[in-house]
GROMACS .gro file of N, CA and C in nm:
model
  381
    1UNK      N    1   9.318  10.193  10.777
    1UNK     CA    2   9.474  10.295  10.764
    1UNK      C    3   9.357  10.403  10.697
    2UNK      N    4   9.405  10.494  10.798
    2UNK     CA    5   9.331  10.633  10.748
    2UNK      C    6   9.446  10.699  10.652
    3UNK      N    7   9.387  10.755  10.511
    3UNK     CA    8   9.445  10.859  10.450
    3UNK      C    9   9.480  10.973  10.525
    4UNK      N   10   9.611  11.008  10.524
    4UNK     CA   11   9.640  11.144  10.591
    4UNK      C   12   9.634  11.225  10.483
    5UNK      N   13   9.596  11.344  10.462
    5UNK     CA   14   9.592  11.495  10.386
    5UNK      C   15   9.704  11.527  10.440
    6UNK      N   16   9.719  11.659  10.372
    6UNK     CA   17   9.851  11.765  10.417
    6UNK      C   18   9.837  11.854  10.560
    7UNK      N   19   9.959  11.847  10.653
    7UNK     CA   20   9.921  11.902  10.767
    7UNK      C   21   9.836  11.822  10.858
    8UNK      N   22   9.818  11.688  10.870
    8UNK     CA   23   9.752  11.607  10.900
    8UNK      C   24   9.874  11.486  10.974
    9UNK      N   25   9.828  11.523  11.152
    9UNK     CA   26   9.945  11.431  11.172
    9UNK      C   27   9.866  11.319  11.254
   10UNK      N   28   9.969  11.250  11.249
   10UNK     CA   29   9.880  11.071  11.329
   10UNK      C   30   9.996  10.961  11.351
   11UNK      N   31   9.987  10.874  11.460
   11UNK     CA   32  10.033  10.803  11.533
   11UNK      C   33   9.967  10.631  11.506
   12UNK      N   34  10.012  10.560  11.425
   12UNK     CA   35   9.945  10.434  11.376
   12UNK      C   36   9.993  10.334  11.411
   13UNK      N   37   9.957  10.227  11.498
   13UNK     CA   38  10.108  10.117  11.555
   13UNK      C   39  10.031   9.962  11.475
   14UNK      N   40  10.084   9.912  11.384
   14UNK     CA   41  10.072   9.771  11.345
   14UNK      C   42  10.135   9.673  11.398
   15UNK      N   43  10.087   9.568  11.368
   15UNK     CA   44  10.170   9.421  11.412
   15UNK      C   45  10.225   9.392  11.317
   16UNK      N   46  10.386   9.341  11.362
   16UNK     CA   47  10.436   9.291  11.216
   16UNK      C   48  10.377   9.188  11.117
   17UNK      N   49  10.330   9.143  11.184
   17UNK     CA   50  10.182   8.997  11.115
   17UNK      C   51  10.131   9.091  11.028
   18UNK      N   52  10.078   9.194  11.038
   18UNK     CA   53   9.960   9.282  10.973
   18UNK      C   54  10.077   9.403  10.863
   19UNK      N   55  10.172   9.415  10.856
   19UNK     CA   56  10.260   9.482  10.792
   19UNK      C   57  10.322   9.394  10.666
   20UNK      N   58  10.335   9.271  10.708
   20UNK     CA   59  10.386   9.142  10.653
   20UNK      C   60  10.262   9.149  10.518
   21UNK      N   61  10.113   9.141  10.611
   21UNK     CA   62  10.041   9.119  10.499
   21UNK      C   63  10.002   9.239  10.442
   22UNK      N   64   9.963   9.387  10.477
   22UNK     CA   65   9.967   9.487  10.355
   22UNK      C   66  10.056   9.488  10.262
   23UNK      N   67  10.216   9.439  10.281
   23UNK     CA   68  10.303   9.403  10.179
   23UNK      C   69  10.310   9.289  10.054
   24UNK      N   70  10.200   9.191  10.149
   24UNK     CA   71  10.249   9.086  10.067
   24UNK      C   72  10.116   9.120   9.943
   25UNK      N   73   9.975   9.176  10.018
   25UNK     CA   74   9.884   9.240   9.870
   25UNK      C   75   9.960   9.361   9.803
   26UNK      N   76  10.036   9.422   9.815
   26UNK     CA   77  10.107   9.523   9.754
   26UNK      C   78  10.149   9.444   9.663
   27UNK      N   79  10.219   9.359   9.688
   27UNK     CA   80  10.327   9.294   9.612
   27UNK      C   81  10.259   9.195   9.546
   28UNK      N   82  10.136   9.148   9.540
   28UNK     CA   83  10.067   9.052   9.459
   28UNK      C   84   9.993   9.187   9.370
   29UNK      N   85   9.962   9.290   9.382
   29UNK     CA   86   9.860   9.376   9.343
   29UNK      C   87   9.718   9.419   9.359
   30UNK      N   88   9.728   9.338   9.514
   30UNK     CA   89   9.573   9.324   9.495
   30UNK      C   90   9.475   9.466   9.568
   31UNK      N   91   9.533   9.574   9.537
   31UNK     CA   92   9.477   9.738   9.601
   31UNK      C   93   9.380   9.775   9.496
   32UNK      N   94   9.318   9.724   9.405
   32UNK     CA   95   9.300   9.805   9.259
   32UNK      C   96   9.243   9.910   9.286
   33UNK      N   97   9.172   9.992   9.362
   33UNK     CA   98   9.091  10.101   9.404
   33UNK      C   99   9.220  10.180   9.417
   34UNK      N  100   9.336  10.143   9.483
   34UNK     CA  101   9.451  10.291   9.492
   34UNK      C  102   9.497  10.302   9.344
   35UNK      N  103   9.494  10.250   9.256
   35UNK     CA  104   9.572  10.244   9.170
   35UNK      C  105   9.509  10.363   9.056
   36UNK      N  106   9.398  10.388   9.083
   36UNK     CA  107   9.332  10.452   9.028
   36UNK      C  108   9.385  10.601   9.012
   37UNK      N  109   9.382  10.656   8.833
   37UNK     CA  110   9.402  10.789   8.833
   37UNK      C  111   9.332  10.924   8.774
   38UNK      N  112   9.211  10.874   8.768
   38UNK     CA  113   9.066  10.999   8.730
   38UNK      C  114   9.103  11.134   8.843
   39UNK      N  115   9.089  11.222   8.806
   39UNK     CA  116   9.103  11.359   8.908
   39UNK      C  117   9.032  11.369   9.002
   40UNK      N  118   8.857  11.280   8.990
   40UNK     CA  119   8.771  11.269   9.090
   40UNK      C  120   8.796  11.161   9.185
   41UNK      N  121   8.892  11.099   9.156
   41UNK     CA  122   8.902  10.935   9.259
   41UNK      C  123   8.928  10.984   9.402
   42UNK      N  124   8.893  10.939   9.487
   42UNK     CA  125   8.901  10.976   9.625
   42UNK      C  126   9.100  10.986   9.662
   43UNK      N  127   9.143  10.818   9.574
   43UNK     CA  128   9.326  10.845   9.596
   43UNK      C  129   9.361  10.844   9.461
   44UNK      N  130   9.321  10.995   9.411
   44UNK     CA  131   9.398  10.998   9.313
   44UNK      C  132   9.551  11.076   9.369
   45UNK      N  133   9.519  11.155   9.490
   45UNK     CA  134   9.611  11.223   9.508
   45UNK      C  135   9.732  11.178   9.572
   46UNK      N  136   9.724  11.032   9.598
   46UNK     CA  137   9.788  10.969   9.691
   46UNK      C  138   9.874  10.852   9.627
   47UNK      N  139  10.020  10.830   9.647
   47UNK     CA  140  10.056  10.738   9.540
   47UNK      C  141   9.989  10.574   9.572
   48UNK      N  142  10.044  10.490   9.415
   48UNK     CA  143  10.003  10.410   9.456
   48UNK      C  144  10.079  10.238   9.538
   49UNK      N  145   9.975  10.214   9.638
   49UNK     CA  146  10.021  10.137   9.741
   49UNK      C  147  10.074   9.954   9.644
   50UNK      N  148  10.032   9.943   9.536
   50UNK     CA  149  10.067   9.811   9.459
   50UNK      C  150  10.241   9.806   9.401
   51UNK      N  151  10.286   9.735   9.383
   51UNK     CA  152  10.443   9.711   9.296
   51UNK      C  153  10.439   9.681   9.177
   52UNK      N  154  10.335   9.730   9.097
   52UNK     CA  155  10.326   9.694   9.015
   52UNK      C  156  10.429   9.790   8.921
   53UNK      N  157  10.473   9.887   8.962
   53UNK     CA  158  10.527   9.982   8.887
   53UNK      C  159  10.716   9.925   8.870
   54UNK      N  160  10.749   9.824   9.015
   54UNK     CA  161  10.827   9.770   9.038
   54UNK      C  162  10.829   9.635   8.903
   55UNK      N  163  10.744   9.589   8.881
   55UNK     CA  164  10.766   9.490   8.796
   55UNK      C  165  10.735   9.551   8.639
   56UNK      N  166  10.717   9.615   8.613
   56UNK     CA  167  10.759   9.704   8.495
   56UNK      C  168  10.878   9.746   8.423
   57UNK      N  169  10.867   9.744   8.322
   57UNK     CA  170  11.025   9.801   8.255
   57UNK      C  171  11.102   9.713   8.228
   58UNK      N  172  11.250   9.755   8.260
   58UNK     CA  173  11.347   9.704   8.205
   58UNK      C  174  11.355   9.584   8.293
   59UNK      N  175  11.378   9.500   8.274
   59UNK     CA  176  11.383   9.372   8.346
   59UNK      C  177  11.536   9.333   8.448
   60UNK      N  178  11.638   9.421   8.373
   60UNK     CA  179  11.758   9.423   8.429
   60UNK      C  180  11.813   9.494   8.537
   61UNK      N  181  11.706   9.586   8.602
   61UNK     CA  182  11.801   9.706   8.628
   61UNK      C  183  11.810   9.691   8.785
   62UNK      N  184  11.899   9.733   8.763
   62UNK     CA  185  11.994   9.680   8.911
   62UNK      C  186  11.926   9.778   9.008
   63UNK      N  187  11.862   9.842   9.013
   63UNK     CA  188  11.751   9.913   9.145
   63UNK      C  189  11.649   9.829   9.161
   64UNK      N  190  11.564   9.757   9.063
   64UNK     CA  191  11.440   9.722   9.075
   64UNK      C  192  11.454   9.589   9.138
   65UNK      N  193  11.579   9.542   9.078
   65UNK     CA  194  11.657   9.354   9.088
   65UNK      C  195  11.682   9.392   9.273
   66UNK      N  196  11.762   9.465   9.367
   66UNK     CA  197  11.801   9.493   9.476
   66UNK      C  198  11.669   9.489   9.531
   67UNK      N  199  11.555   9.616   9.513
   67UNK     CA  200  11.401   9.620   9.579
   67UNK      C  201  11.368   9.482   9.557
   68UNK      N  202  11.377   9.393   9.461
   68UNK     CA  203  11.354   9.246   9.480
   68UNK      C  204  11.370   9.183   9.588
   69UNK      N  205  11.496   9.176   9.575
   69UNK     CA  206  11.585   9.076   9.667
   69UNK      C  207  11.563   9.129   9.821
   70UNK      N  208  11.552   9.309   9.856
   70UNK     CA  209  11.491   9.325  10.000
   70UNK      C  210  11.390   9.257  10.003
   71UNK      N  211  11.303   9.279   9.941
   71UNK     CA  212  11.130   9.218   9.953
   71UNK      C  213  11.137   9.039   9.971
   72UNK      N  214  11.245   8.999   9.889
   72UNK     CA  215  11.184   8.787   9.895
   72UNK      C  216  11.289   8.809  10.054
   73UNK      N  217  11.424   8.874  10.039
   73UNK     CA  218  11.456   8.855  10.165
   73UNK      C  219  11.349   8.853  10.343
   74UNK      N  220  11.316   9.069  10.296
   74UNK     CA  221  11.186   9.017  10.438
   74UNK      C  222  11.074   8.894  10.458
   75UNK      N  223  11.027   8.879  10.322
   75UNK     CA  224  10.942   8.807  10.310
   75UNK      C  225  10.987   8.640  10.400
   76UNK      N  226  11.113   8.616  10.338
   76UNK     CA  227  11.176   8.477  10.391
   76UNK      C  228  11.198   8.466  10.557
   77UNK      N  229  11.228   8.601  10.580
   77UNK     CA  230  11.225   8.644  10.707
   77UNK      C  231  11.101   8.678  10.777
   78UNK      N  232  11.002   8.668  10.756
   78UNK     CA  233  10.859   8.701  10.808
   78UNK      C  234  10.830   8.546  10.857
   79UNK      N  235  10.854   8.459  10.750
   79UNK     CA  236  10.783   8.324  10.690
   79UNK      C  237  10.842   8.252  10.821
   80UNK      N  238  10.945   8.250  10.819
   80UNK     CA  239  11.049   8.162  10.900
   80UNK      C  240  11.009   8.115  11.041
   81UNK      N  241  11.013   8.247  11.073
   81UNK     CA  242  10.957   8.297  11.262
   81UNK      C  243  10.824   8.396  11.292
   82UNK      N  244  10.731   8.393  11.372
   82UNK     CA  245  10.645   8.446  11.364
   82UNK      C  246  10.683   8.545  11.459
   83UNK      N  247  10.689   8.634  11.394
   83UNK     CA  248  10.728   8.806  11.449
   83UNK      C  249  10.553   8.872  11.585
   84UNK      N  250  10.614   8.893  11.669
   84UNK     CA  251  10.590   8.915  11.738
   84UNK      C  252  10.552   9.105  11.772
   85UNK      N  253  10.644   9.128  11.706
   85UNK     CA  254  10.639   9.346  11.761
   85UNK      C  255  10.562   9.385  11.687
   86UNK      N  256  10.568   9.480  11.697
   86UNK     CA  257  10.491   9.611  11.658
   86UNK      C  258  10.581   9.702  11.612
   87UNK      N  259  10.526   9.813  11.519
   87UNK     CA  260  10.589   9.912  11.473
   87UNK      C  261  10.477  10.019  11.497
   88UNK      N  262  10.511  10.165  11.506
   88UNK     CA  263  10.434  10.270  11.477
   88UNK      C  264  10.500  10.361  11.427
   89UNK      N  265  10.408  10.395  11.336
   89UNK     CA  266  10.436  10.522  11.243
   89UNK      C  267  10.372  10.636  11.294
   90UNK      N  268  10.499  10.726  11.282
   90UNK     CA  269  10.412  10.865  11.336
   90UNK      C  270  10.426  10.988  11.232
   91UNK      N  271  10.329  11.026  11.182
   91UNK     CA  272  10.346  11.170  11.101
   91UNK      C  273  10.365  11.283  11.207
   92UNK      N  274  10.449  11.366  11.253
   92UNK     CA  275  10.473  11.523  11.268
   92UNK      C  276  10.472  11.564  11.192
   93UNK      N  277  10.338  11.680  11.244
   93UNK     CA  278  10.357  11.793  11.135
   93UNK      C  279  10.428  11.934  11.224
   94UNK      N  280  10.505  11.998  11.141
   94UNK     CA  281  10.558  12.103  11.170
   94UNK      C  282  10.456  12.251  11.111
   95UNK      N  283  10.413  12.342  11.195
   95UNK     CA  284  10.352  12.434  11.131
   95UNK      C  285  10.417  12.520  11.107
   96UNK      N  286  10.574  12.537  11.170
   96UNK     CA  287  10.666  12.659  11.127
   96UNK      C  288  10.793  12.604  11.131
   97UNK      N  289  10.784  12.578  10.988
   97UNK     CA  290  10.927  12.506  10.952
   97UNK      C  291  11.083  12.598  10.949
   98UNK      N  292  11.153  12.461  11.015
   98UNK     CA  293  11.294  12.585  11.077
   98UNK      C  294  11.349  12.653  10.933
   99UNK      N  295  11.440  12.703  11.011
   99UNK     CA  296  11.527  12.814  10.879
   99UNK      C  297  11.616  12.756  10.852
  100UNK      N  298  11.671  12.604  10.789
  100UNK     CA  299  11.779  12.538  10.838
  100UNK      C  300  11.895  12.663  10.776
  101UNK      N  301  11.879  12.696  10.687
  101UNK     CA  302  11.999  12.838  10.637
  101UNK      C  303  12.091  12.902  10.713
  102UNK      N  304  11.983  12.905  10.829
  102UNK     CA  305  12.046  13.044  10.933
  102UNK      C  306  12.078  12.988  11.036
  103UNK      N  307  12.064  12.855  11.071
  103UNK     CA  308  12.064  12.767  11.208
  103UNK      C  309  12.218  12.779  11.242
  104UNK      N  310  12.233  12.765  11.359
  104UNK     CA  311  12.364  12.759  11.412
  104UNK      C  312  12.324  12.636  11.491
  105UNK      N  313  12.224  12.541  11.535
  105UNK     CA  314  12.239  12.423  11.603
  105UNK      C  315  12.301  12.331  11.514
  106UNK      N  316  12.345  12.256  11.583
  106UNK     CA  317  12.428  12.093  11.593
  106UNK      C  318  12.358  12.015  11.563
  107UNK      N  319  12.366  11.899  11.498
  107UNK     CA  320  12.301  11.786  11.507
  107UNK      C  321  12.369  11.684  11.606
  108UNK      N  322  12.274  11.614  11.669
  108UNK     CA  323  12.287  11.535  11.777
  108UNK      C  324  12.428  11.435  11.689
  109UNK      N  325  12.443  11.333  11.764
  109UNK     CA  326  12.540  11.165  11.701
  109UNK      C  327  12.461  11.142  11.613
  110UNK      N  328  12.533  11.105  11.503
  110UNK     CA  329  12.477  11.032  11.420
  110UNK      C  330  12.550  10.898  11.352
  111UNK      N  331  12.468  10.783  11.359
  111UNK     CA  332  12.509  10.619  11.327
  111UNK      C  333  12.498  10.606  11.228
  112UNK      N  334  12.530  10.521  11.103
  112UNK     CA  335  12.491  10.448  10.988
  112UNK      C  336  12.532  10.361  10.980
  113UNK      N  337  12.533  10.217  10.950
  113UNK     CA  338  12.631  10.104  10.961
  113UNK      C  339  12.545  10.017  10.872
  114UNK      N  340  12.629   9.936  10.751
  114UNK     CA  341  12.572   9.848  10.672
  114UNK      C  342  12.570   9.721  10.720
  115UNK      N  343  12.607   9.696  10.837
  115UNK     CA  344  12.607   9.586  10.872
  115UNK      C  345  12.516   9.521  10.950
  116UNK      N  346  12.456   9.414  10.984
  116UNK     CA  347  12.365   9.341  11.060
  116UNK      C  348  12.220   9.395  10.989
  117UNK      N  349  12.135   9.379  11.116
  117UNK     CA  350  11.969   9.367  11.049
  117UNK      C  351  11.962   9.469  11.171
  118UNK      N  352  11.800   9.552  11.124
  118UNK     CA  353  11.788   9.650  11.178
  118UNK      C  354  11.718   9.539  11.360
  119UNK      N  355  11.646   9.424  11.288
  119UNK     CA  356  11.594   9.321  11.405
  119UNK      C  357  11.678   9.264  11.478
  120UNK      N  358  11.792   9.272  11.454
  120UNK     CA  359  11.895   9.246  11.570
  120UNK      C  360  12.025   9.298  11.610
  121UNK      N  361  12.015   9.448  11.562
  121UNK     CA  362  12.137   9.513  11.636
  121UNK      C  363  12.060   9.638  11.636
  122UNK      N  364  11.916   9.718  11.594
  122UNK     CA  365  11.898   9.833  11.575
  122UNK      C  366  11.787   9.887  11.674
  123UNK      N  367  11.804   9.822  11.801
  123UNK     CA  368  11.708   9.867  11.902
  123UNK      C  369  11.764  10.043  11.929
  124UNK      N  370  11.603  10.108  11.930
  124UNK     CA  371  11.621  10.265  11.976
  124UNK      C  372  11.671  10.283  11.854
  125UNK      N  373  11.660  10.238  11.755
  125UNK     CA  374  11.724  10.312  11.617
  125UNK      C  375  11.646  10.354  11.511
  126UNK      N  376  11.631  10.441  11.407
  126UNK     CA  377  11.560  10.484  11.315
  126UNK      C  378  11.624  10.426  11.204
  127UNK      N  379  11.517  10.351  11.128
  127UNK     CA  380  11.565  10.371  10.964
  127UNK      C  381  11.497  10.453  10.885
   0.00000   0.00000   0.00000
């Protein structure tokens, strides 16, 4: 997986099994070189991929507990049935940012719901 620098566009397609593998390794904090904060390190300007900050601090933090519940639910779902889909992540680079404060353009229709799951009812939707 390439490390992208500022203003570098790229698309990456991964299988759902590859994504589950990446998340499992991050959950168990098995990416040791990615956590170095030495200024000269290759990874010093990238965020940590490991979940160690999720495990530290206040044990009853509601935000952290909800994130862990979400992760456990995800792992439960991907281990119950073999996932066969793919996910494409695309980073688009905007060379000339829009001047939002001067724009009169309207956004297209927007729909948000807390019902269901993306897998079951989110075909064609973004998260």
